[in-house]
mmCIF file with all atom_site columns, C-alpha atoms in Angstrom:
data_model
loop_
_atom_site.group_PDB
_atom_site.id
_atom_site.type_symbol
_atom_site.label_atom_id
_atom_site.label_alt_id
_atom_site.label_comp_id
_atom_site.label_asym_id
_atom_site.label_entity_id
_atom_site.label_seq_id
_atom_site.pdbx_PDB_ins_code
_atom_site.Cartn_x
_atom_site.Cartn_y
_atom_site.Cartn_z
_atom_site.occupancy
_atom_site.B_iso_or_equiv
_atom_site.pdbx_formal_charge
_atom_site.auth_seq_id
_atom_site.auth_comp_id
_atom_site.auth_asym_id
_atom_site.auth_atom_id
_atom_site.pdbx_PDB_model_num
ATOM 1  C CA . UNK J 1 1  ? 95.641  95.814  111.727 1.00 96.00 ? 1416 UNK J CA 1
ATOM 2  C CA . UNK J 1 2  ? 94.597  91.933  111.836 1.00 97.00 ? 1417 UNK J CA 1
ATOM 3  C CA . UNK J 1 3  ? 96.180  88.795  111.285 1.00 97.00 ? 1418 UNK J CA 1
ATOM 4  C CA . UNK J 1 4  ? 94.490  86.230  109.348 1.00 97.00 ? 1419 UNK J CA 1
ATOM 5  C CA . UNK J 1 5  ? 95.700  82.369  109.714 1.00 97.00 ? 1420 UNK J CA 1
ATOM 6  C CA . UNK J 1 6  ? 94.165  80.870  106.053 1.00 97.00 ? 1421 UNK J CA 1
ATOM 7  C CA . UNK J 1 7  ? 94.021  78.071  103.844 1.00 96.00 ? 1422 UNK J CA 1
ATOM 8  C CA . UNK J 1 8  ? 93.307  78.118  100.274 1.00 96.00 ? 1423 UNK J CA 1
ATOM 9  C CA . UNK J 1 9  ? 93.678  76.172  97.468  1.00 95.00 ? 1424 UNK J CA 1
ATOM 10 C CA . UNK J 1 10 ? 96.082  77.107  94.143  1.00 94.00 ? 1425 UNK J CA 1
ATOM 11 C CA . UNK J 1 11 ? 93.579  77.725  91.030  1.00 93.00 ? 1426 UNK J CA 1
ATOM 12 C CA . UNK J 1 12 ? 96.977  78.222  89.471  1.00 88.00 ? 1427 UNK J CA 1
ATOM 13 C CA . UNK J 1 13 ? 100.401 75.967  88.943  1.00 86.00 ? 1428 UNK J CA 1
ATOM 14 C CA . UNK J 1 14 ? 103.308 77.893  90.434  1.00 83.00 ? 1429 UNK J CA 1
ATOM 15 C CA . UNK J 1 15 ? 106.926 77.336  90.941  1.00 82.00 ? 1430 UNK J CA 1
ATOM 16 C CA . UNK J 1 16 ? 106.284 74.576  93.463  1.00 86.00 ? 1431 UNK J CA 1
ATOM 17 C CA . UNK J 1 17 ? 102.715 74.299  93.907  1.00 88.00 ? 1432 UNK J CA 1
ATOM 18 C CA . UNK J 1 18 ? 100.132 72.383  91.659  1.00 91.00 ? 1433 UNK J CA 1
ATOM 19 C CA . UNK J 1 19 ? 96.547  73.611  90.786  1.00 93.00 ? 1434 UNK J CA 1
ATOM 20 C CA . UNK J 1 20 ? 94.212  71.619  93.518  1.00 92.00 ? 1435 UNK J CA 1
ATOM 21 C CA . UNK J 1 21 ? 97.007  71.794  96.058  1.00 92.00 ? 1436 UNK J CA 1
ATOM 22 C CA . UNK J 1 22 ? 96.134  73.157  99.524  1.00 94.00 ? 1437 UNK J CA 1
ATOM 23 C CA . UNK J 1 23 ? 98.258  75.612  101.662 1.00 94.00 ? 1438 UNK J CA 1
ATOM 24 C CA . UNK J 1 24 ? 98.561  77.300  104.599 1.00 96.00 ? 1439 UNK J CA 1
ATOM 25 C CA . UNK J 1 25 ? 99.048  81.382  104.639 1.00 96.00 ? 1440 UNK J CA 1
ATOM 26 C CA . UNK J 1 26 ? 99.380  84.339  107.154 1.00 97.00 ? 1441 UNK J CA 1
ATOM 27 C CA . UNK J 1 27 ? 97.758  87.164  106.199 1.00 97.00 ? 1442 UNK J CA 1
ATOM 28 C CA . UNK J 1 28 ? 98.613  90.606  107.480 1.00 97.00 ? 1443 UNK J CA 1
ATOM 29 C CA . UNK J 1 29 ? 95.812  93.156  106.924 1.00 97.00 ? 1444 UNK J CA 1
ATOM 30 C CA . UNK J 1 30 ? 96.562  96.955  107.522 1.00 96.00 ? 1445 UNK J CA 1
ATOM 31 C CA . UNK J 1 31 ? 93.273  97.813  107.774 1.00 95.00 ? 1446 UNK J CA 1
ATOM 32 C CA . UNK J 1 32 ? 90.523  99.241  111.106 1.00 91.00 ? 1447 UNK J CA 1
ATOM 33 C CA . UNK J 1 33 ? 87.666  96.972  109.977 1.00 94.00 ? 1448 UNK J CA 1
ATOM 34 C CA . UNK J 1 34 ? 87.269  93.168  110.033 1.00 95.00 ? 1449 UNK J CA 1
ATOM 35 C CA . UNK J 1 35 ? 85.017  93.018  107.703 1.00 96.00 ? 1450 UNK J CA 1
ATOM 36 C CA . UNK J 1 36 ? 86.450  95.162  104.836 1.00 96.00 ? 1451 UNK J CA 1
ATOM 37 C CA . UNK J 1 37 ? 89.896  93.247  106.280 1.00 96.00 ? 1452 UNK J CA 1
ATOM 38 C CA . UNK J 1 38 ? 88.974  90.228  105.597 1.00 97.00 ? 1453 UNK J CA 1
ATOM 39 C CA . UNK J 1 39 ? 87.098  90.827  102.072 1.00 97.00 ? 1454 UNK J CA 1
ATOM 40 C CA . UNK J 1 40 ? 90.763  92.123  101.290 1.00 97.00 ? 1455 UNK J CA 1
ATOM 41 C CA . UNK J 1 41 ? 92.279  88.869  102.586 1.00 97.00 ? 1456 UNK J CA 1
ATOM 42 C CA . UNK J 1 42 ? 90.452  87.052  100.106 1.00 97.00 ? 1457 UNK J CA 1
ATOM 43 C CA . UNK J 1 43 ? 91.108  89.282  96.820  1.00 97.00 ? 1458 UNK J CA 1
ATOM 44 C CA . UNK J 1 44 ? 94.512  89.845  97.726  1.00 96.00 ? 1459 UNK J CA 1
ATOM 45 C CA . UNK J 1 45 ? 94.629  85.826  97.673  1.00 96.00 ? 1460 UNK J CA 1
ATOM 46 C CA . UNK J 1 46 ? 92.478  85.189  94.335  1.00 96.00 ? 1461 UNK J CA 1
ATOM 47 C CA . UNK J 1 47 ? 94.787  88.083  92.602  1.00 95.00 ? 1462 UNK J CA 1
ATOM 48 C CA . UNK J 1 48 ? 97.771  85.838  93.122  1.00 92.00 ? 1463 UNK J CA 1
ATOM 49 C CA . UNK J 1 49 ? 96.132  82.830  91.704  1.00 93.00 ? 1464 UNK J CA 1
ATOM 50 C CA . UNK J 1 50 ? 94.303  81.093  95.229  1.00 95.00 ? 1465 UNK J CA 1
ATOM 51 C CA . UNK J 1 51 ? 90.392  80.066  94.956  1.00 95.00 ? 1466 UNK J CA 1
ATOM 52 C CA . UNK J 1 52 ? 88.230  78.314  98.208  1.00 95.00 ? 1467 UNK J CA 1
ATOM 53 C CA . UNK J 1 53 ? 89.751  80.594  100.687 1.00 96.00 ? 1468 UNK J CA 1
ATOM 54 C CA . UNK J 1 54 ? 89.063  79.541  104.470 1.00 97.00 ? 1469 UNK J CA 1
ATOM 55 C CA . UNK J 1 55 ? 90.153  81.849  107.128 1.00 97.00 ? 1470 UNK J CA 1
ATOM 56 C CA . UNK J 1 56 ? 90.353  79.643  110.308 1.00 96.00 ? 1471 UNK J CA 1
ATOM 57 C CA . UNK J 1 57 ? 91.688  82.031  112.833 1.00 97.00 ? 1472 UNK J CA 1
ATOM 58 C CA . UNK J 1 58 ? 91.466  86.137  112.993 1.00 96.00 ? 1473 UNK J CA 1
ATOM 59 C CA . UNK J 1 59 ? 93.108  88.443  115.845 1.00 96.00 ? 1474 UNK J CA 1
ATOM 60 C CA . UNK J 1 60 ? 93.709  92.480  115.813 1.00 96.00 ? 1475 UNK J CA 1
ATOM 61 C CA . UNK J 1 61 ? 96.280  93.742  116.676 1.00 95.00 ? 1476 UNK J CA 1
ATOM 62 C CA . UNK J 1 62 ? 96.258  96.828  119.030 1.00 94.00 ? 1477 UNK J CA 1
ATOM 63 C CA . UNK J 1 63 ? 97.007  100.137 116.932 1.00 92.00 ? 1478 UNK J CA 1
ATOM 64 C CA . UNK J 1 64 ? 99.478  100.351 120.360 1.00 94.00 ? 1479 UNK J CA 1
ATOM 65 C CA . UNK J 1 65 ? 101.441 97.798  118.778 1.00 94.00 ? 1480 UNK J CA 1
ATOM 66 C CA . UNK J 1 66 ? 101.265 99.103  115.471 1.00 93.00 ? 1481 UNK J CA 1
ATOM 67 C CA . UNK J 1 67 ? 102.465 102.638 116.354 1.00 94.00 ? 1482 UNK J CA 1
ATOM 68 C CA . UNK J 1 68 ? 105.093 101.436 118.615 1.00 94.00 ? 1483 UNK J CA 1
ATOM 69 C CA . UNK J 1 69 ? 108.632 101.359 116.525 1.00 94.00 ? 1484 UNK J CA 1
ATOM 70 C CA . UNK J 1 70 ? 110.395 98.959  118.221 1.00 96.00 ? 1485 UNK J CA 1
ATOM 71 C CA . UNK J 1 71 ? 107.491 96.239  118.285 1.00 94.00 ? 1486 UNK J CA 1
ATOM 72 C CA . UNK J 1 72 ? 107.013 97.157  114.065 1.00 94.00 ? 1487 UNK J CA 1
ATOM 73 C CA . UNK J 1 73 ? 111.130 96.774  114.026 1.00 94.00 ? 1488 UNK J CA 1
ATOM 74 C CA . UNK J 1 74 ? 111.354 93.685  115.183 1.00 95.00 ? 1489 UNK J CA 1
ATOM 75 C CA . UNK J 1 75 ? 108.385 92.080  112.826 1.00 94.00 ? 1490 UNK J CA 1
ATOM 76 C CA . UNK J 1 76 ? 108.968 92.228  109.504 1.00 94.00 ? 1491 UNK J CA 1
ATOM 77 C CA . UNK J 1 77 ? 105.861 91.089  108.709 1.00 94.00 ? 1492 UNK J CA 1
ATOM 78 C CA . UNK J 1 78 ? 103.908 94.028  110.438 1.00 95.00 ? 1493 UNK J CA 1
ATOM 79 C CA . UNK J 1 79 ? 106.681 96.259  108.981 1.00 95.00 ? 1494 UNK J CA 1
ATOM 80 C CA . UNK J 1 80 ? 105.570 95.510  105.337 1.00 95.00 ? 1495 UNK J CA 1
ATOM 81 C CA . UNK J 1 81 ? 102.171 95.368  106.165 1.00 96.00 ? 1496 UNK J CA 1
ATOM 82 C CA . UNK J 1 82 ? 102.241 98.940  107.556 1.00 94.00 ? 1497 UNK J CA 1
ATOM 83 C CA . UNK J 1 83 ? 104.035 100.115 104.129 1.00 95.00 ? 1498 UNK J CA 1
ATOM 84 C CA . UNK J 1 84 ? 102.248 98.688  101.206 1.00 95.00 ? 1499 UNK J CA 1
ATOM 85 C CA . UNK J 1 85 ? 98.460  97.766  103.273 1.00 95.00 ? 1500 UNK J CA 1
ATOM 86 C CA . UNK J 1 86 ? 99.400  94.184  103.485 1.00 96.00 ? 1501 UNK J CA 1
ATOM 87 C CA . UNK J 1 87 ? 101.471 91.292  103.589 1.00 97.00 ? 1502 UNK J CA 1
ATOM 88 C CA . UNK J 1 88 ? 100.793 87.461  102.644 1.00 96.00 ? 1503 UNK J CA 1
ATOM 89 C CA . UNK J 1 89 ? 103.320 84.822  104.136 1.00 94.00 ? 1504 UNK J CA 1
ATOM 90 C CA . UNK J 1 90 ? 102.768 81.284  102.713 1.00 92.00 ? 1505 UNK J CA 1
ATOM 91 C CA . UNK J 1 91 ? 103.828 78.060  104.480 1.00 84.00 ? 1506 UNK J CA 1
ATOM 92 C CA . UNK J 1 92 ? 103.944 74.242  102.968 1.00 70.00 ? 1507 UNK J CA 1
ATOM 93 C CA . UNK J 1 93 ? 101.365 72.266  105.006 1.00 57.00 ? 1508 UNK J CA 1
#
C-alpha cells in the first residue's frame, strides 16, 4: 500500500469548491507497485472531477502494517483502502 500527499485543482464546481480552486488530498493506494499506484492516484482523482494533479510526497507502507489488525483497526483510512483498493481524503488548504 502507499500514501500519496497531493494537490490538484477542481475541473469541476462542487458543493464547496469552485472550478480553478486548489486543494490538498491524501491518497491511500492499495496497490504493490508505485508506479501503477500512482497512475491510479491520478484517475481516481480526474474521475471525481480534479485536473493538474501534483503528488508532492509518496511513502509505502509495510505489507506488516497492512496485515496487522490492530494497526488497520485503528486507521480508518487504511481500513477502507484495504476494502474497496483505495481511499481519497480531501483537506481545505
Amino acid at each position: 500500500m502507499y500514501i500519496f500527499s497531493v494537490n490538484a485543482t477542481a475541473s469541476k464546481a462542487r458543493d464547496d469548491i469552485a472550478v480553478g480552486q486548489k486543494m490538498a488530498f491524501i491518497v491511500y493506494i492499495h496497490f504493490l507497485d508505485l508506479f501503477g499506484a500512482e497512475q491510479l492516484c491520478k484517475l481516481y482523482l480526474m474521475r471525481a472531477g480534479f485536473a493538474d494533479i501534483e503528488i508532492e510526497k509518496r511513502k509505502l507502507v509495510p505489507s506488516s502494517l497492512v496485515q496487522d489488525p490492530r494497526v488497520v483497526m485503528a486507521d480508518k483510512a487504511m481500513a477502507e483502502a484495504i476494502k474497496t483498493g483505495y481511499m481519497i481524503q480531501m483537506f481545505d488548504e
